[in-house]
Amino acid sequence: MSSITLSAGAVPGPRKDPEVALRLGRRRKTTDVVIRMLCVIATLIGLIFLASILATLFYRGFEAMNLRVFTHNMAPPGSEGGLLNAIVGSLIQATLGTAIGTPIGMLVGTYLAEYARGSRLGDVVRFVSDILLSAPSILIGLFVYQILVLPFGGFSGWAGVVALAIIVIPVVVRTTEDMLTLIPNTLREAVIGLGSPKWKMIVFVCWKSAMSGIITGILLAVARVAGETAPLLFTSLGNNAWSTDLTKPMSSLPLAIYAFAGSPFEDWIALAWAGALLITLSVLLLNILARTLLRGRK
Amino acid sequence: MSQAATASPPAPARTARGAGNTGDIIFEWACRGAGVLVLILLGAIIVELFIAGLPAFRAFGVGFVWSTEWDPVQEVFGAGVSIYGTIVTAVLSVLLAVPLAFGVAFYLTELAPPWLRRPVGTAVELLAAVPSIIYGMWGFFVIVPAFATYIQPTLIDTLGELPAIGFLFQGAPFGTGIFTASFILAIMILPFIAATMRDVFEQVPPVYKESAYGLGATTWEVMRGVVIPYTRVSVVGGIMLGLGRALGETMAVTFVIGNANRITGSLFGPGNTIASLVALEFGESETGSLKLSSLLALGFILFVLSFIVLATSRYLLRSRLKA
């Protein structure tokens, strides 16, 4: 070791040429600077896309936004319609879907974090839940069509709710498990040491201390299902009239946007932009809210 | 243990513990049941789609997968064109997104000043939160006209003149088509790939990087010589995750791909993907018809494709998941 260090001053081989060394160094520096620049440009491109989407939405959305959007139902082109039924439909379906999916997702996440650490079944459940998280949502729509729409004779709000609930589950599973694994084991041991049964430890201590993280997961899940279109195409179908009956086809904002944006009518396209602005703003706000909650925790 | 319990347990303590046990058993089985429900859910999706697609598989045999015919009048259906479109758009979008995502991840982990990291990182992640249909509208009303007037004519005049690969960039500049769909998909999967890359880059032990810096390496040399070799497997996993997402995107693609059931050699030509075909044709299919069954069979094929890609991604990312 020391002999190498000592002989480092006199390396055998050709003599170091200062001219070559200088050029080599310069080339390495240039490559470094060029690649740094390219990375900054790549980041800027990403930000420009986001800015362009938001700018387009604000520009075209605000133009079309007025009170009528919130007070009138969808109507034929040229007759001053709004988006009221679509907004209400979206709220109903997203709320119910989250309400059904969240408890299941929380239980699965709890199972993975508290009961199944290192177990084979737990690994399989985690794997399947991760696949469901990224699986194409249109397939969930097709699945619910097969099990709920065909046998029960028609498109319905309930079918849409179930499809959204299936999308909610893996999102909540992921965050619940992540948050519960962060809780130190000493806390669990302290609770068990006081003589509490395990379920009380989980519900009153683990869930409670992971609450902000779990709420983050729920917010992200709501944001995700609020913008889902594909699974609703084959389940709740969409409805141009006012309807809060979950056994009938039901409208929702994404479906209304899809129907209106592809139409040739100016006023429908304008309404689609208003709807798009509404939905994007709520989704982005939910996301930012979720992130702030999580940051407060860390 | 059991001896101590049977020796002298005070009666009230035993009932209290007994009640706790019942609660424990119920709660544990509720959790386990929910876990199993998720397994059943995935199994049911696969089985249901397969059963529903069975009439189509029976009618057209294995040839369904590569047949390029889609003729509702003659009731002849094949998956060839949409499978081709799905794979081409997904792969092309990954090729477009990976360099950008790498740049973003490199910038966020090594180059950006610390105060800028969180806002820029959040902004890029928000790209993933924008709903698919919004990308569709934005693509249709902003990107398609821009492509038709500026980008495609330029590419046709330059790259289209090249030998060997020129045919990929020929044709009329409609603005819609395979290339536009890939472009939009690339923006949509960019945040997923970038976030994974950033996370794994951050897990490289600082000592390794410091050693390389100590030897006089530049930032790029540290990235190329230390960070990338260390995280290679997870980076590929992140790219596969993006690919899996791109395969199944529906609404955005439906708006911009041009929706034609033919394979054109040019990237500017129209096409379709499994998801876009299902979304468009589903409403026009009668219950119990061969067409509906063919669409569900397409859904089954898409599920198998995404399952393979996503499972690979997760396998490659397993080291990151454990950490």
CSV table of N, CA and C in Angstrom, one decimal, chain A residues 3 7 29 47 59 79 84 99 126 136 143 146 158-159 171 175 187 229 238 247 258:
chain,number,residue,atom,x,y,z
A,3,SER,N,4.0,1.5,-0.6
A,3,SER,CA,5.0,1.5,-1.6
A,3,SER,C,4.4,2.1,-2.9
A,7,SER,N,5.6,5.5,-4.9
A,7,SER,CA,6.1,5.5,-6.3
A,7,SER,C,5.1,6.2,-7.2
A,29,LYS,N,-14.4,18.6,-19.6
A,29,LYS,CA,-15.2,19.7,-19.1
A,29,LYS,C,-16.4,20.1,-20.0
A,47,LEU,N,-41.4,21.1,-18.0
A,47,LEU,CA,-42.2,22.2,-17.4
A,47,LEU,C,-43.0,23.0,-18.4
A,59,TYR,N,-57.0,29.6,-20.5
A,59,TYR,CA,-57.4,30.5,-21.6
A,59,TYR,C,-58.8,30.1,-22.1
A,79,SER,N,-78.7,25.6,-27.2
A,79,SER,CA,-79.8,25.9,-26.3
A,79,SER,C,-79.3,26.2,-24.9
A,84,LEU,N,-74.4,21.0,-15.0
A,84,LEU,CA,-74.8,20.7,-13.6
A,84,LEU,C,-74.9,19.2,-13.4
A,99,ALA,N,-65.6,5.8,-1.1
A,99,ALA,CA,-66.2,5.3,0.2
A,99,ALA,C,-66.2,3.8,0.2
A,126,ARG,N,-49.2,-8.1,-2.5
A,126,ARG,CA,-48.6,-6.9,-2.8
A,126,ARG,C,-48.3,-6.7,-4.3
A,136,PRO,N,-54.3,-1.0,-17.2
A,136,PRO,CA,-55.1,-0.1,-18.0
A,136,PRO,C,-56.6,0.0,-17.4
A,143,PHE,N,-64.4,-5.2,-17.4
A,143,PHE,CA,-64.6,-6.2,-16.4
A,143,PHE,C,-66.0,-6.0,-15.7
A,146,GLN,N,-68.9,-6.7,-17.8
A,146,GLN,CA,-69.2,-8.1,-17.8
A,146,GLN,C,-69.9,-8.6,-16.5
A,158,TRP,N,-74.3,2.6,-10.4
A,158,TRP,CA,-73.6,1.6,-9.5
A,158,TRP,C,-72.4,1.0,-10.1
A,159,ALA,N,-72.6,0.6,-11.4
A,159,ALA,CA,-71.5,-0.1,-12.1
A,159,ALA,C,-70.3,0.9,-12.2
A,171,VAL,N,-54.5,2.2,-4.9
A,171,VAL,CA,-53.9,3.5,-4.5
A,171,VAL,C,-53.8,3.6,-3.0
A,175,THR,N,-50.4,3.5,-0.2
A,175,THR,CA,-50.0,4.5,0.8
A,175,THR,C,-50.2,4.0,2.3
A,187,LEU,N,-43.1,1.4,19.2
A,187,LEU,CA,-44.4,1.9,19.6
A,187,LEU,C,-45.4,0.8,19.7
A,229,THR,N,-62.1,8.4,-17.3
A,229,THR,CA,-63.1,8.4,-18.3
A,229,THR,C,-63.3,7.0,-18.8
A,238,GLY,N,-73.0,7.6,-19.2
A,238,GLY,CA,-73.3,9.0,-19.4
A,238,GLY,C,-74.7,9.2,-19.7
A,247,THR,N,-79.4,3.5,-10.3
A,247,THR,CA,-79.6,2.3,-11.1
A,247,THR,C,-79.8,2.6,-12.5
A,258,TYR,N,-65.8,14.2,-22.9
A,258,TYR,CA,-65.5,13.3,-24.1
A,258,TYR,C,-66.5,13.5,-25.1
